[in-house]
Amino acid sequence: YAHCTRRTARTCRGDLAYHSAVHGIDDLMVQHNCSKDGPTSQPRLRTLPPGDSQERSDSPEICHYEKSFHKNSAAPNYTHCGLFGDPHLRTFTDTFQTCKVQGAWPLIDNNYLNVQVTNTPVLPGSAATATSKLTIIFKSFQECVDQKVYQAEMDELPAAFADGSKNGGDKHGANSLKITEKVSGQHIEIQAKYIGTTIVVRQVGRYLTFAVRMPEEVVNAVEDRDSQGLYLCLRGCPLNQQIDFQTVRSAQATEGRARRKGPSLLAPPEAFTYETATAKCREKLPVEDLYFQSCVFDLLTTGDVNFMLAAYYAFEDVKMLHSNKDKLHLYERTRDLAPGNTAPSGTSPALWVVLLSLSQCWLYLL
């Protein structure tokens, strides 16, 4: 059974039922003292004596990613990924996207861990979604940690793994994986020192946010990158799941102004106008970057002030986790004109009409 499941690892890598089966098989093999090498175990490699130039297989250093680097070697390059709000995704390459992605989607899937999120509609019949469930699977690693599963849902942010433990199990380097509760029911932090990774999970209002700091080497540790498929933190959301931020924001501004004359089509009557949403977001996010714009977007589409806090905490996590302090803020890039010198998809048609009229007036004067 164990060999059979291993052979389907690539095909089933994004399937939580598969990972649960693997976890159950490992438990059974430990209980019955089964060899993972098969009915006949091959002779194990002799561990190196102390003082050898290579590390011993049972040395604590192998369970501390940063200590495994030699003093003269370059420091590891860390990357960041975050998911928050309606939902907004910042990838490992600092690409910022607003996505639909309703249902279950893999955020991270490499040789060391698997992260999957489930996004559900915020309001009945609304296209706005937010993260209602998060599953993190830390895969068994050498002499450091056993396989551990962490699950969080709306109104349930545990400070322990699914089996009740708070570290990596019974192996030699178990403490290289630890959960720390920062704020009860609202904020936990998972340190996985054996892969140099820090994960922050928050519950803001009813929904969850996710942020991670991970070395590039770990990010790219996949068996077959060409067939990796969906892996949102690395590849971003599929094109058919992305929302044109500029176009929607322009529509939101128009909707906010029209709301004075009639009922809203995007949110209930008690929701924010464009002006009040920008004012509210400015309280916590004074810099008008993409986190600020996400805040405005979410307040207008949901009417829930907790989404402002989600954007605020997402940026706070960036400040803590991002290795390049010059890249904390992200700003909207100016899009190139489409073929035929047409207006970019995100530009307001009304603006182009005004610009065209002004240019014609100028030619007339000349």
XYZ file of C-alpha atoms in Angstrom:
366
model
C 0.000 0.000 0.000
C 2.804 2.409 0.921
C 4.706 1.678 -2.306
C 1.495 2.086 -4.334
C 0.718 5.505 -2.868
C 4.300 6.677 -3.403
C 4.001 5.828 -7.107
C 1.016 8.194 -7.417
C 2.721 11.056 -5.559
C 3.002 13.328 -8.606
C -0.531 12.762 -9.850
C -2.135 13.184 -6.436
C 0.083 15.903 -4.975
C -2.784 18.436 -4.742
C -5.304 15.961 -3.287
C -5.860 16.279 0.460
C -7.401 12.787 0.638
C -4.154 11.409 -0.795
C -2.032 13.249 1.778
C -4.305 12.022 4.577
C -3.868 8.455 3.303
C -0.083 8.850 3.287
C -0.223 10.216 6.826
C -2.329 7.238 7.953
C -0.001 4.738 6.269
C 3.020 6.248 8.001
C 1.281 5.951 11.373
C 0.448 2.287 10.731
C 4.005 1.511 9.661
C 5.368 3.064 12.852
C 2.860 1.164 15.014
C 3.780 -2.169 13.427
C 7.504 -1.415 13.169
C 7.483 -1.816 9.372
C 10.570 -1.039 7.320
C 10.132 1.697 4.737
C 12.824 0.064 2.617
C 10.710 -3.006 1.889
C 10.606 -6.631 3.168
C 14.408 -6.830 2.998
C 16.233 -3.726 4.167
C 19.405 -2.722 2.405
C 22.477 -2.084 4.601
C 22.392 1.466 5.913
C 25.248 3.829 5.171
C 27.753 4.120 8.009
C 27.422 7.403 9.888
C 30.539 9.515 9.747
C 32.621 9.828 12.947
C 32.843 13.130 14.829
C 35.289 15.586 13.329
C 34.690 14.462 9.761
C 34.401 17.234 7.177
C 30.799 16.244 6.451
C 27.914 16.514 8.881
C 26.668 13.431 10.634
C 23.199 12.304 9.629
C 21.932 12.691 13.206
C 23.520 16.083 13.831
C 21.216 18.923 14.949
C 22.775 21.176 12.293
C 20.927 19.418 9.493
C 17.709 20.497 11.191
C 18.674 24.181 11.059
C 18.645 25.497 7.501
C 20.795 28.567 8.100
C 23.425 26.664 10.102
C 23.838 24.209 7.233
C 25.494 26.943 5.165
C 29.240 27.290 5.447
C 30.585 30.555 6.791
C 32.146 31.494 3.448
C 29.081 30.678 1.335
C 26.495 33.223 0.293
C 23.474 33.676 2.556
C 20.227 32.124 1.285
C 17.859 34.325 -0.705
C 14.445 34.494 0.964
C 11.136 35.068 -0.797
C 7.643 35.958 0.413
C 4.098 34.971 -0.533
C 0.847 36.212 0.991
C -2.897 35.705 0.536
C -5.534 37.909 2.152
C -8.881 39.588 1.619
C -11.087 39.013 -1.399
C -8.575 37.279 -2.086
C -5.418 39.139 -3.074
C -2.234 37.220 -3.829
C 1.375 38.362 -3.638
C 3.544 35.692 -5.243
C 7.144 34.692 -4.542
C 8.147 36.903 -7.488
C 6.365 39.983 -6.047
C 3.539 39.806 -8.576
C 0.271 41.126 -7.137
C -3.047 39.689 -8.313
C -6.696 39.837 -7.325
C -8.369 36.489 -7.987
C -11.687 34.646 -7.818
C -10.358 31.130 -7.032
C -13.514 29.837 -5.360
C -13.155 26.379 -3.828
C -9.923 24.541 -2.952
C -6.614 25.690 -4.481
C -2.960 24.781 -3.765
C -0.839 27.701 -2.610
C 2.437 25.806 -2.162
C 3.430 22.319 -3.264
C 7.085 21.294 -3.063
C 9.241 18.513 -1.646
C 8.875 19.781 1.929
C 5.351 21.065 2.417
C 1.924 21.430 0.860
C -0.430 24.351 1.546
C -4.024 24.376 0.331
C -6.691 27.043 0.820
C -10.455 26.952 0.398
C -12.208 30.167 -0.614
C -15.957 30.658 -0.175
C -18.372 33.468 -1.198
C -18.498 36.348 1.269
C -22.133 37.184 0.480
C -24.832 34.940 -1.035
C -24.721 35.246 -4.796
C -21.611 37.462 -4.682
C -18.457 36.902 -6.732
C -16.399 38.115 -3.752
C -14.643 35.219 -2.005
C -12.351 34.910 1.019
C -10.311 32.155 2.645
C -12.419 30.027 4.980
C -10.096 27.020 5.390
C -6.349 26.426 5.352
C -4.444 23.131 5.410
C -0.660 22.908 5.768
C 1.134 19.558 5.479
C 4.769 19.424 6.602
C 6.291 16.328 5.044
C 8.536 13.988 7.030
C 12.163 15.112 6.704
C 15.246 13.036 7.567
C 15.976 12.981 11.293
C 14.239 16.283 11.882
C 10.454 16.045 11.784
C 7.613 13.594 11.315
C 4.821 14.457 8.912
C 2.577 17.050 10.549
C -0.753 18.500 9.453
C -2.080 21.912 10.483
C -5.695 22.882 9.767
C -7.503 26.161 10.413
C -11.091 27.119 9.597
C -13.407 30.052 10.196
C -13.705 30.660 13.960
C -11.145 27.928 14.649
C -7.443 28.861 14.644
C -5.693 26.092 16.615
C -2.354 26.593 18.327
C -1.350 22.959 17.624
C -1.118 20.458 14.792
C -4.021 18.129 14.018
C -2.592 15.444 16.339
C -2.407 17.890 19.266
C 1.378 18.314 19.188
C 3.172 21.653 18.955
C 6.447 20.463 17.447
C 7.777 18.054 14.827
C 7.226 14.845 16.761
C 9.653 12.313 18.245
C 12.603 12.698 15.899
C 15.974 14.098 16.909
C 15.287 17.588 15.535
C 11.600 17.813 16.432
C 11.961 21.330 17.845
C 13.013 22.635 14.436
C 9.259 22.749 13.716
C 7.191 24.669 16.266
C 3.852 26.467 16.550
C 3.609 29.635 18.631
C 0.323 31.317 19.495
C 0.764 35.087 19.289
C -2.853 36.119 19.938
C -5.356 33.503 21.067
C -7.727 32.589 18.253
C -6.365 35.350 16.002
C -2.680 34.915 15.197
C -0.318 31.923 15.102
C 3.217 31.565 13.784
C 4.867 28.358 12.597
C 8.664 28.183 12.517
C 10.113 25.416 10.323
C 13.823 26.023 10.909
C 14.881 22.839 9.106
C 13.734 24.481 5.834
C 14.305 28.096 6.922
C 10.596 28.871 6.662
C 8.250 31.060 8.706
C 4.468 30.906 8.250
C 1.966 33.376 9.723
C -1.747 32.549 9.837
C -4.320 35.036 11.104
C -8.061 35.115 11.533
C -9.368 38.608 10.813
C -13.108 38.820 11.241
C -14.432 35.483 10.002
C -11.731 34.802 7.402
C -8.100 33.703 7.289
C -4.918 35.309 5.968
C -1.694 33.516 5.066
C 1.903 34.747 4.788
C 5.170 32.846 4.371
C 8.896 33.552 4.220
C 10.786 30.790 2.416
C 14.260 30.341 0.869
C 14.340 30.255 -2.931
C 16.001 26.856 -2.787
C 13.010 25.435 -0.902
C 10.499 27.215 -3.168
C 12.029 25.557 -6.229
C 12.471 22.102 -4.651
C 9.992 20.185 -6.797
C 10.376 16.840 -8.500
C 9.069 17.886 -11.895
C 8.683 21.625 -12.255
C 7.461 21.487 -15.859
C 4.395 19.458 -14.843
C 3.919 21.242 -11.550
C 0.660 22.799 -12.692
C -1.188 24.950 -10.191
C 0.880 26.399 -7.376
C -0.494 29.880 -6.740
C 2.415 31.307 -4.730
C 4.852 30.392 -7.499
C 2.836 30.667 -10.721
C 0.024 33.017 -9.693
C -3.669 32.567 -10.414
C -4.786 31.180 -13.788
C -5.732 33.917 -16.251
C -9.393 32.923 -16.188
C -9.401 33.398 -12.407
C -7.752 36.831 -12.345
C -9.733 40.030 -11.863
C -8.703 43.156 -13.802
C -7.968 45.357 -10.824
C -7.918 48.637 -12.765
C -11.237 48.070 -14.546
C -13.058 46.944 -11.421
C -11.641 49.803 -9.377
C -12.847 52.296 -11.983
C -16.289 50.674 -11.874
C -16.219 50.860 -8.078
C -15.535 54.590 -8.183
C -18.434 55.062 -10.612
C -20.648 52.843 -8.472
C -19.693 54.843 -5.391
C -20.791 58.090 -7.009
C -23.986 56.539 -8.397
C -24.895 55.121 -5.005
C -26.190 58.538 -3.938
C -28.853 58.327 -6.681
C -29.969 54.713 -6.285
C -29.404 51.335 -4.605
C -26.067 49.555 -5.006
C -25.678 46.547 -7.282
C -22.441 45.319 -5.667
C -23.139 45.496 -1.953
C -25.925 46.075 0.578
C -27.129 49.652 1.246
C -25.127 49.930 4.468
C -21.840 49.357 2.583
C -19.202 51.994 1.925
C -19.187 54.610 -0.796
C -15.966 55.053 -2.760
C -15.132 58.192 -0.753
C -15.792 56.664 2.678
C -13.913 53.479 1.726
C -10.787 55.413 0.724
C -11.007 57.499 3.891
C -11.360 54.381 6.048
C -8.443 52.594 4.385
C -6.242 55.659 4.784
C -6.582 55.316 8.573
C -4.468 52.139 8.561
C -2.738 52.299 5.172
C -1.488 55.845 4.520
C 0.570 54.866 1.458
C -1.672 54.415 -1.586
C -0.047 51.225 -2.833
C -1.747 47.996 -3.916
C -2.510 47.061 -0.299
C -4.419 50.322 0.046
C -6.205 49.722 -3.275
C -7.066 46.177 -2.149
C -8.570 47.593 1.017
C -10.809 49.958 -0.978
C -11.746 47.155 -3.376
C -12.758 44.853 -0.508
C -14.750 47.435 1.433
C -16.791 48.232 -1.652
C -17.400 44.607 -2.652
C -18.129 43.261 0.854
C -19.037 46.182 3.119
C -17.065 44.441 5.895
C -14.560 46.650 7.749
C -12.592 43.555 8.782
C -11.229 43.418 5.238
C -9.472 46.717 5.936
C -7.764 45.039 8.902
C -6.882 42.048 6.725
C -5.048 44.337 4.270
C -3.346 46.139 7.162
C -2.113 42.908 8.786
C -1.054 41.513 5.412
C 1.220 44.511 4.977
C 2.485 44.180 8.557
C 3.423 40.569 7.739
C 5.243 41.753 4.616
C 7.286 44.153 6.741
C 8.240 41.275 9.038
C 8.834 38.573 6.415
C 10.074 40.228 3.217
C 13.864 40.215 2.908
C 14.081 43.296 0.670
C 12.831 46.341 2.563
C 12.868 48.412 -0.653
C 10.143 46.209 -2.123
C 7.604 46.297 0.705
C 5.167 48.526 -1.186
C 3.858 47.425 -4.559
C 2.402 49.916 -7.015
C 0.283 49.464 -10.098
C 2.385 49.242 -13.241
C 1.477 51.373 -16.237
C 0.163 48.986 -18.858
C 1.356 49.133 -22.453
C -1.106 50.078 -25.132
C -2.748 47.163 -26.845
C -2.090 46.484 -30.572
C -3.520 49.218 -32.775
C -2.832 51.936 -30.145
C -6.070 51.175 -28.341
C -6.562 52.110 -24.744
C -5.313 49.702 -22.058
C -8.012 47.435 -20.678
C -7.868 49.132 -17.294
C -8.287 52.698 -18.517
C -11.653 54.358 -18.058
C -13.399 54.932 -21.438
C -14.704 58.280 -20.148
C -11.126 59.432 -19.526
C -10.141 58.623 -23.081
C -13.136 60.546 -24.427
C -12.055 63.618 -22.426
C -8.442 63.310 -23.614
C -9.560 62.910 -27.227
C -11.816 65.986 -26.980
C -8.987 68.058 -25.490
C -6.616 67.008 -28.251
C -9.175 67.959 -30.935
C -9.689 71.373 -29.302
C -5.939 71.923 -29.252
C -5.662 71.062 -32.968
C -8.530 73.455 -33.720
C -6.756 76.286 -31.880
C -3.568 75.613 -33.808
